Tab-separated table of C-alpha atoms and ligand atoms in Angstrom:
chain	number	residue	atom	x	y	z
A	1011	MET	CA	185.832	108.212	-25.737
A	1012	SER	CA	183.106	108.020	-23.114
A	1013	LYS	CA	181.489	104.878	-24.540
A	1014	LYS	CA	182.040	101.964	-22.161
A	1015	ILE	CA	183.200	98.583	-23.448
A	1016	LEU	CA	182.815	95.195	-21.735
A	1017	THR	CA	185.030	92.263	-22.706
A	1018	VAL	CA	184.203	88.638	-21.861
A	1019	THR	CA	186.964	86.054	-21.305
A	1020	LEU	CA	185.549	82.650	-20.417
A	1021	ASN	CA	188.946	80.945	-20.529
A	1022	PRO	CA	191.720	83.339	-19.462
A	1023	ALA	CA	195.339	82.209	-19.300
A	1024	ILE	CA	198.616	83.150	-17.704
A	1025	ASP	CA	200.920	83.278	-20.700
A	1026	TYR	CA	204.430	81.987	-20.057
A	1027	THR	CA	206.482	83.493	-22.873
A	1028	VAL	CA	209.869	81.862	-23.410
A	1029	ILE	CA	212.254	83.695	-25.715
A	1030	VAL	CA	214.318	81.168	-27.660
A	1031	PRO	CA	216.392	82.599	-30.551
A	1032	GLY	CA	216.494	80.006	-33.366
A	1033	PHE	CA	213.966	77.681	-31.661
A	1034	ALA	CA	213.980	74.191	-33.240
A	1035	VAL	CA	211.783	71.159	-32.586
A	1036	ASP	CA	213.392	67.820	-31.779
A	1037	SER	CA	216.530	69.461	-30.351
A	1038	VAL	CA	217.848	71.049	-27.148
A	1039	ASN	CA	216.940	74.742	-27.062
A	1040	ARG	CA	218.425	77.467	-24.841
A	1041	ALA	CA	216.013	80.095	-23.588
A	1042	GLU	CA	217.273	83.669	-23.388
A	1043	SER	CA	214.612	84.714	-20.883
A	1044	GLY	CA	210.995	84.150	-19.884
A	1045	ARG	CA	208.072	86.181	-18.583
A	1046	ARG	CA	204.578	85.590	-17.259
A	1047	ASP	CA	201.697	87.830	-18.292
A	1048	PRO	CA	198.034	87.668	-17.361
A	1049	GLY	CA	196.302	87.016	-20.674
A	1050	GLY	CA	193.383	85.440	-22.435
A	1051	LYS	CA	191.888	87.068	-25.475
A	1052	GLY	CA	189.243	89.275	-23.838
A	1053	ILE	CA	191.636	90.489	-21.149
A	1054	ASN	CA	194.153	91.407	-23.850
A	1055	VAL	CA	191.477	93.310	-25.792
A	1056	ALA	CA	190.411	95.116	-22.621
A	1057	THR	CA	193.959	96.103	-21.751
A	1058	ALA	CA	194.647	97.513	-25.209
A	1059	LEU	CA	191.370	99.473	-25.119
A	1060	SER	CA	192.162	100.861	-21.714
A	1061	ARG	CA	195.632	101.893	-22.948
A	1062	GLY	CA	193.820	103.675	-25.766
A	1063	GLY	CA	191.769	105.742	-23.316
A	1064	PHE	CA	188.530	103.737	-23.177
A	1065	ASP	CA	186.509	103.010	-20.088
A	1066	VAL	CA	186.607	99.186	-19.912
A	1067	ALA	CA	185.195	96.393	-17.751
A	1068	VAL	CA	186.061	92.693	-17.804
A	1069	THR	CA	184.067	89.582	-17.019
A	1070	GLY	CA	184.165	85.813	-17.539
A	1071	PHE	CA	185.581	83.078	-15.294
A	1072	LEU	CA	188.802	83.259	-13.261
A	1073	GLY	CA	190.415	80.631	-10.981
A	1074	LYS	CA	190.628	81.691	-7.313
A	1075	GLU	CA	193.998	80.057	-6.679
A	1076	ASN	CA	196.159	82.190	-8.962
A	1077	ALA	CA	193.949	85.278	-9.232
A	1078	LEU	CA	196.467	87.747	-7.784
A	1079	ILE	CA	198.380	88.294	-11.035
A	1080	PHE	CA	195.072	89.173	-12.755
A	1081	ARG	CA	193.813	91.402	-9.947
A	1082	ASP	CA	197.071	93.395	-10.008
A	1083	HIS	CA	196.776	93.688	-13.765
A	1084	PHE	CA	193.172	94.950	-13.541
A	1085	THR	CA	194.154	97.569	-10.971
A	1086	LYS	CA	197.223	98.748	-12.910
A	1087	ASN	CA	195.259	98.999	-16.151
A	1088	SER	CA	192.040	100.469	-14.702
A	1089	LEU	CA	189.906	97.470	-15.714
A	1090	GLU	CA	186.646	97.178	-13.782
A	1091	ASP	CA	186.512	93.569	-12.513
A	1092	HIS	CA	183.220	91.641	-12.897
A	1093	PHE	CA	184.691	88.120	-13.130
A	1094	VAL	CA	182.990	85.082	-11.613
A	1095	TYR	CA	185.685	83.497	-9.439
A	1096	VAL	CA	185.734	79.673	-9.573
A	1097	GLU	CA	187.554	77.015	-7.516
A	1098	GLY	CA	191.003	76.017	-8.790
A	1099	SER	CA	193.532	77.774	-11.017
A	1100	THR	CA	193.319	79.621	-14.301
A	1101	ARG	CA	195.293	77.700	-16.957
A	1102	GLU	CA	198.831	78.605	-18.017
A	1103	GLY	CA	199.816	78.648	-21.688
A	1104	ILE	CA	203.275	78.399	-23.214
A	1105	LYS	CA	204.364	80.837	-25.939
A	1106	ILE	CA	207.752	80.244	-27.527
A	1107	ALA	CA	208.949	83.397	-29.246
A	1108	ASP	CA	211.809	83.074	-31.707
A	1109	PRO	CA	213.048	86.559	-32.609
A	1110	GLU	CA	215.456	85.177	-35.254
A	1111	GLY	CA	212.886	83.245	-37.263
A	1112	GLU	CA	210.162	85.757	-36.271
A	1113	ILE	CA	208.030	82.729	-35.409
A	1114	THR	CA	205.807	82.187	-32.364
A	1115	THR	CA	204.754	78.720	-31.171
A	1116	ASP	CA	201.655	78.590	-28.960
A	1117	ILE	CA	200.712	75.749	-26.624
A	1118	ASN	CA	197.282	76.320	-25.065
A	1119	PHE	CA	195.692	74.086	-22.418
A	1120	PRO	CA	191.955	73.367	-22.156
A	1121	GLY	CA	191.343	75.290	-18.903
A	1122	PHE	CA	189.283	74.683	-15.763
A	1123	MET	CA	186.008	72.752	-15.643
A	1124	ILE	CA	183.032	75.073	-15.324
A	1125	GLU	CA	179.857	73.925	-13.583
A	1126	LYS	CA	176.265	74.744	-14.453
A	1127	LYS	CA	175.799	76.958	-11.381
A	1128	GLN	CA	178.824	79.056	-12.405
A	1129	ILE	CA	177.404	79.448	-15.909
A	1130	ASP	CA	174.119	80.606	-14.376
A	1131	GLU	CA	175.970	83.045	-12.127
A	1132	LEU	CA	177.741	84.565	-15.116
A	1133	LEU	CA	174.519	84.798	-17.135
A	1134	ASP	CA	172.859	86.588	-14.246
A	1135	LYS	CA	175.786	89.002	-13.807
A	1136	PHE	CA	176.031	89.654	-17.539
A	1137	GLY	CA	172.282	90.293	-17.826
A	1138	LYS	CA	172.521	92.978	-15.125
A	1139	LEU	CA	175.659	94.561	-16.600
A	1140	ALA	CA	175.051	94.631	-20.343
A	1141	SER	CA	172.800	97.687	-20.614
A	1142	GLY	CA	175.579	99.878	-19.187
A	1143	PHE	CA	177.840	99.268	-22.190
A	1144	HIS	CA	178.090	100.511	-25.747
A	1145	SER	CA	179.964	97.411	-26.955
A	1146	VAL	CA	180.516	93.873	-25.748
A	1147	ILE	CA	183.507	91.892	-27.019
A	1148	LEU	CA	183.368	88.097	-26.610
A	1149	SER	CA	186.809	86.538	-26.990
A	1150	GLY	CA	188.621	83.230	-26.827
A	1151	SER	CA	187.981	79.522	-26.394
A	1152	LEU	CA	185.345	77.937	-24.178
A	1153	PRO	CA	186.585	76.063	-21.103
A	1154	PRO	CA	185.333	72.497	-20.531
A	1155	GLY	CA	181.741	72.456	-19.278
A	1156	VAL	CA	180.633	75.548	-21.218
A	1157	PRO	CA	178.331	74.625	-24.131
A	1158	ASP	CA	179.052	75.765	-27.697
A	1159	SER	CA	175.821	77.758	-27.628
A	1160	PHE	CA	177.048	80.038	-24.825
A	1161	TYR	CA	178.462	82.930	-26.859
A	1162	GLY	CA	175.186	83.046	-28.790
A	1163	ASP	CA	173.276	83.240	-25.479
A	1164	LEU	CA	175.452	86.140	-24.270
A	1165	ALA	CA	175.152	87.870	-27.639
A	1166	LYS	CA	171.353	87.715	-27.567
A	1167	ILE	CA	171.289	89.285	-24.083
A	1168	ALA	CA	173.735	92.001	-25.161
A	1169	ARG	CA	171.807	92.831	-28.330
A	1170	GLU	CA	168.558	93.087	-26.394
A	1171	ALA	CA	170.349	95.524	-24.084
A	1172	GLY	CA	171.283	97.612	-27.153
A	1173	CYS	CA	174.998	96.744	-27.329
A	1174	PHE	CA	177.201	96.294	-30.385
A	1175	VAL	CA	178.525	92.704	-30.182
A	1176	ALA	CA	181.904	91.499	-31.496
A	1177	LEU	CA	183.115	87.895	-31.346
A	1178	ASP	CA	186.576	86.358	-31.711
A	1179	THR	CA	186.494	82.624	-31.158
A	1180	SER	CA	186.901	79.397	-33.105
A	1181	ARG	CA	185.459	75.947	-33.761
A	1182	MET	CA	181.794	75.166	-32.969
A	1183	ALA	CA	181.548	78.120	-30.575
A	1184	LEU	CA	182.046	80.419	-33.580
A	1185	LYS	CA	179.722	78.536	-35.888
A	1186	ALA	CA	176.908	78.288	-33.316
A	1187	ALA	CA	177.132	81.975	-32.370
A	1188	VAL	CA	177.051	83.114	-36.014
A	1189	GLU	CA	173.897	81.057	-36.563
A	1190	THR	CA	172.001	82.991	-33.850
A	1191	GLY	CA	172.135	86.171	-35.968
A	1192	ALA	CA	172.921	88.141	-32.776
A	1193	ILE	CA	176.563	88.964	-33.598
A	1194	ASN	CA	177.502	92.250	-35.305
A	1195	LEU	CA	181.167	91.506	-35.989
A	1196	ILE	CA	183.344	88.403	-36.164
A	1197	LYS	CA	187.154	88.403	-36.467
A	1198	PRO	CA	188.256	85.033	-37.825
A	1199	ASN	CA	191.479	84.101	-39.599
A	1200	ILE	CA	191.452	81.713	-42.543
A	1201	ASP	CA	192.473	78.659	-40.493
A	1202	GLU	CA	189.539	79.253	-38.152
A	1203	LEU	CA	187.143	79.409	-41.101
A	1204	ALA	CA	188.693	76.279	-42.644
A	1205	GLU	CA	188.237	74.403	-39.372
A	1206	ILE	CA	184.445	74.799	-39.458
A	1207	TYR	CA	183.475	75.380	-43.100
A	1208	GLU	CA	184.048	72.467	-45.439
A	1209	GLU	CA	183.930	74.703	-48.534
A	1210	ILE	CA	187.096	76.477	-47.316
A	1211	ARG	CA	188.856	73.224	-46.371
A	1212	GLN	CA	188.146	71.651	-49.763
A	1213	ALA	CA	188.716	74.761	-51.891
A	1214	THR	CA	191.349	74.771	-54.597
A	1215	ASP	CA	191.062	78.571	-54.779
A	1216	ARG	CA	190.907	79.559	-51.098
A	1217	PRO	CA	190.705	83.369	-51.430
A	1218	ARG	CA	187.748	82.956	-53.774
A	1219	ALA	CA	186.056	80.465	-51.460
A	1220	VAL	CA	186.594	82.817	-48.507
A	1221	ASP	CA	185.000	85.669	-50.497
A	1222	ALA	CA	181.985	83.473	-51.316
A	1223	LEU	CA	181.596	82.227	-47.747
A	1224	SER	CA	181.922	85.750	-46.340
A	1225	LEU	CA	179.120	87.018	-48.568
A	1226	LYS	CA	176.968	84.151	-47.290
A	1227	LEU	CA	177.871	84.876	-43.646
A	1228	LEU	CA	176.836	88.512	-44.138
A	1229	GLU	CA	173.248	87.231	-44.051
A	1230	LYS	CA	173.886	86.462	-40.347
A	1231	VAL	CA	176.491	89.034	-39.203
A	1232	ASP	CA	177.020	92.695	-40.152
A	1233	MET	CA	180.783	92.586	-40.599
A	1234	ILE	CA	183.600	90.082	-40.939
A	1235	ALA	CA	187.068	91.384	-40.129
A	1236	LEU	CA	189.285	88.689	-41.606
A	1237	SER	CA	192.818	88.907	-40.265
A	1238	LEU	CA	195.486	87.709	-42.665
A	1239	GLY	CA	198.696	87.931	-40.638
A	1240	GLU	CA	201.503	89.705	-42.488
A	1241	GLU	CA	199.200	90.104	-45.499
A	1242	GLY	CA	197.005	92.502	-43.524
A	1243	SER	CA	193.257	92.264	-43.181
A	1244	ARG	CA	190.019	92.442	-45.123
A	1245	LEU	CA	186.704	93.765	-43.866
A	1246	TYR	CA	183.545	92.395	-45.453
A	1247	GLY	CA	180.343	94.360	-44.916
A	1248	ARG	CA	177.010	94.527	-46.706
A	1249	GLY	CA	177.798	96.252	-49.995
A	1250	TYR	CA	181.515	96.865	-49.426
A	1251	THR	CA	184.915	95.247	-48.915
A	1252	ILE	CA	187.866	97.094	-47.390
A	1253	ASP	CA	191.473	95.872	-47.504
A	1254	ALA	CA	194.165	97.078	-45.138
A	1255	SER	CA	197.847	96.359	-45.706
A	1256	ALA	CA	200.208	95.397	-42.876
A	1257	PRO	CA	203.416	97.388	-42.390
A	1258	ALA	CA	206.759	95.558	-42.695
A	1259	ILE	CA	208.044	95.106	-39.158
A	1260	LYS	CA	210.480	92.960	-37.241
A	1261	VAL	CA	208.138	90.675	-35.293
A	1262	LYS	CA	209.014	89.768	-31.711
A	1263	SER	CA	205.844	87.833	-30.834
A	1264	THR	CA	202.514	87.448	-32.588
A	1265	VAL	CA	200.659	86.550	-29.359
A	1266	GLY	CA	197.862	89.058	-28.920
A	1267	ALA	CA	198.178	90.623	-32.405
A	1268	GLY	CA	194.610	89.557	-33.221
A	1269	ASP	CA	193.393	90.900	-29.869
A	1270	THR	CA	195.060	94.278	-30.367
A	1271	PHE	CA	193.640	94.366	-33.897
A	1272	LEU	CA	190.117	93.743	-32.562
A	1273	ALA	CA	190.574	96.316	-29.782
A	1274	GLY	CA	191.702	98.897	-32.339
A	1275	PHE	CA	188.787	98.167	-34.659
A	1276	ALA	CA	185.995	97.947	-32.068
A	1277	GLY	CA	187.345	100.983	-30.228
A	1278	ALA	CA	187.482	103.022	-33.425
A	1279	LEU	CA	183.909	102.035	-34.324
A	1280	ALA	CA	182.716	102.976	-30.837
A	1281	SER	CA	184.387	106.369	-31.326
A	1282	GLY	CA	182.410	106.855	-34.533
A	1283	LEU	CA	185.228	106.437	-37.079
A	1284	GLU	CA	184.416	105.372	-40.648
A	1285	LYS	CA	185.031	101.658	-41.335
A	1286	GLY	CA	188.173	102.265	-43.452
A	1287	ASP	CA	189.756	104.475	-40.782
A	1288	ALA	CA	188.755	101.949	-38.127
A	1289	LEU	CA	190.491	99.146	-40.052
A	1290	LYS	CA	193.602	101.296	-40.387
A	1291	GLN	CA	193.559	101.921	-36.656
A	1292	ALA	CA	193.207	98.172	-36.033
A	1293	ALA	CA	196.198	97.306	-38.235
A	1294	SER	CA	198.224	100.015	-36.610
A	1295	TRP	CA	197.468	98.753	-33.080
A	1296	ALA	CA	198.335	95.194	-34.115
A	1297	ALA	CA	201.634	96.346	-35.615
A	1298	SER	CA	202.533	98.052	-32.386
A	1299	LYS	CA	201.935	94.820	-30.433
A	1300	LEU	CA	204.115	92.772	-32.786
A	1301	THR	CA	207.185	94.788	-31.823
A	1302	MET	CA	207.063	93.487	-28.254
A	1303	TYR	CA	207.181	90.156	-26.409
A	1304	GLY	CA	204.577	88.871	-24.006
A	1305	SER	CA	200.857	89.294	-23.932
A	1306	GLY	CA	198.641	91.144	-21.485
A	1307	LEU	CA	199.349	94.196	-23.660
A	1308	SER	CA	200.035	96.502	-20.740
A	1309	GLU	CA	203.063	97.879	-22.606
A	1310	VAL	CA	201.219	98.652	-25.837
A	1311	GLN	CA	201.283	102.355	-26.719
A	1312	PRO	CA	198.719	104.127	-28.907
A	1313	PRO	CA	200.432	103.440	-32.220
A	1314	ALA	CA	200.196	106.653	-34.259
A	1315	SER	CA	203.616	105.933	-35.786
A	1316	PHE	CA	202.271	103.081	-37.951
A	1317	LEU	CA	199.143	104.807	-39.262
A	1318	ASP	CA	200.763	106.399	-42.321
A	1319	LYS	CA	202.340	103.048	-43.308
A	1320	ILE	CA	198.990	101.291	-43.763
A	1321	LYS	CA	197.155	101.434	-47.074
A	1322	ILE	CA	193.394	101.098	-47.325
A	1323	LYS	CA	191.467	100.022	-50.431
A	1324	ILE	CA	187.675	100.353	-50.442
A	1325	GLU	CA	185.533	98.493	-52.959
A	1326	GLN	CA	181.769	98.993	-53.197
A	1327	ARG	CA	179.675	96.012	-54.305
A	1328	GLY	CA	176.346	96.343	-56.072
A	1329	ALA	CA	173.315	96.011	-53.802
B	2017	ATP	N1	204.013	89.615	-39.573
B	2017	ATP	C1	203.180	90.651	-39.508
B	2017	ATP	N2	203.550	91.861	-39.985
B	2017	ATP	C2	202.724	92.938	-39.927
B	2017	ATP	N3	201.481	92.901	-39.401
B	2017	ATP	C3	201.045	91.710	-38.937
B	2017	ATP	C4	201.853	90.527	-38.949
B	2017	ATP	N4	201.164	89.521	-38.396
B	2017	ATP	C5	199.972	90.034	-38.027
B	2017	ATP	N5	199.895	91.353	-38.361
B	2017	ATP	C6	198.775	92.274	-38.113
B	2017	ATP	O1	198.013	91.790	-37.029
B	2017	ATP	C7	196.684	91.471	-37.465
B	2017	ATP	C8	196.201	90.261	-36.720
B	2017	ATP	O2	197.111	89.196	-36.927
B	2017	ATP	P1	196.680	87.707	-37.267
B	2017	ATP	O3	196.012	87.673	-38.578
B	2017	ATP	O4	197.909	86.879	-37.092
B	2017	ATP	O5	195.606	87.476	-36.119
B	2017	ATP	P2	195.186	86.151	-35.413
B	2017	ATP	O6	195.240	85.023	-36.373
B	2017	ATP	O7	193.915	86.438	-34.707
B	2017	ATP	O8	196.350	86.020	-34.369
B	2017	ATP	P3	196.360	85.553	-32.849
B	2017	ATP	O9	195.204	84.591	-32.670
B	2017	ATP	O10	197.718	84.916	-32.712
B	2017	ATP	O11	196.244	86.802	-32.037
B	2017	ATP	C9	196.806	91.282	-38.977
B	2017	ATP	O12	195.569	91.501	-39.622
B	2017	ATP	C10	197.849	92.334	-39.336
B	2017	ATP	O13	197.271	93.628	-39.395
B	2018	F1X	O1	192.765	79.158	-26.057
B	2018	F1X	P1	192.269	80.483	-26.620
B	2018	F1X	O2	191.279	81.125	-25.687
B	2018	F1X	O3	191.792	80.393	-28.025
B	2018	F1X	O4	193.541	81.447	-26.699
B	2018	F1X	C1	194.228	81.797	-25.521
B	2018	F1X	C2	195.381	82.718	-25.867
B	2018	F1X	O5	196.346	82.074	-26.701
B	2018	F1X	O6	194.900	83.854	-26.566
B	2018	F1X	C3	195.658	85.002	-26.211
B	2018	F1X	C4	196.303	85.571	-27.435
B	2018	F1X	O7	195.358	85.892	-28.391
B	2018	F1X	C5	196.632	84.562	-25.140
B	2018	F1X	O8	196.786	85.544	-24.162
B	2018	F1X	C6	196.059	83.283	-24.626
B	2018	F1X	O9	196.961	82.382	-24.076
């Protein structure tokens, strides 16, 4: 467990979760309760990893005006803070959790405008930090002002420093980073692939098209951990595919399920687990998150109770 992990969140968010049983659009809804959690994908990943016993640091951009909620969170969860603090406020996002329909509705805002000098400051900080870490996890959307090429730039620095690099983002930021060849692991879902790859959008047989695309992407990345919601997940690697089932659970909120999944997987790999066991650990962490509201993940417990409910199927492909 001594291997240090750094997560990068360029566009954090304070998640305002509103619990609305039976939520319906185009009607008056009554909220049962609400809560605010410091979130953003990389911060969620970091929190879950720290809860799992890892030594974790966080970086990215944070707004000065509402930083207190994040600073408290970092202290409570033993996250080493290397954020670049920028003028203004970190965005808030709205998450409507409907425990009856087991449906979550996300409304995410674009975030603060980042200037060139702040990008340079982060690059400088990241360059000095990276060699101290076993793994770097790059997560979430890019705020306005940050170019699509930025994750690729960070990945190249991290790889040169000897780190394992995982990426969970979408749109052109994902496509551009994959093209650099500097990413070890990506964690897309099918919608994210469909958004950027025409062959998935146009496919009449989507699972088959995803298989074909994944094999092609393996020329650029080492692993693709495709998350499939309640259908589980599939890991593509060079020469193998591993499927993990998802346990049947009553879902309170899906916000952060993908982040907990990535934390479980990257953490397990850093601990030296085999890929199949790592995928099982990831699914088990995600399941544990789904049984609670809110994000931030500071309530997530190491989820041993789900491990024996997850089935793994390993298929070797010819070289
Ligand atoms: N309804 C569910 N029941 C059981 N497990 C689930 C369910 N939804 C998600 N999971 C688990 O969580 C993992 C990640 O979920 P999902 O595929 O929704 O990620 P995601 O699309 O990145 O989500 P998000 O961006 O909202 O965090 C899945 O691979 C699966 O293991
Ligand atoms: O706008 P992004 O960066 O894609 O996603 C942001 C976000 O939805 O991701 C986390 C859940 O994964 C939340 O804490 C946060 O609000």
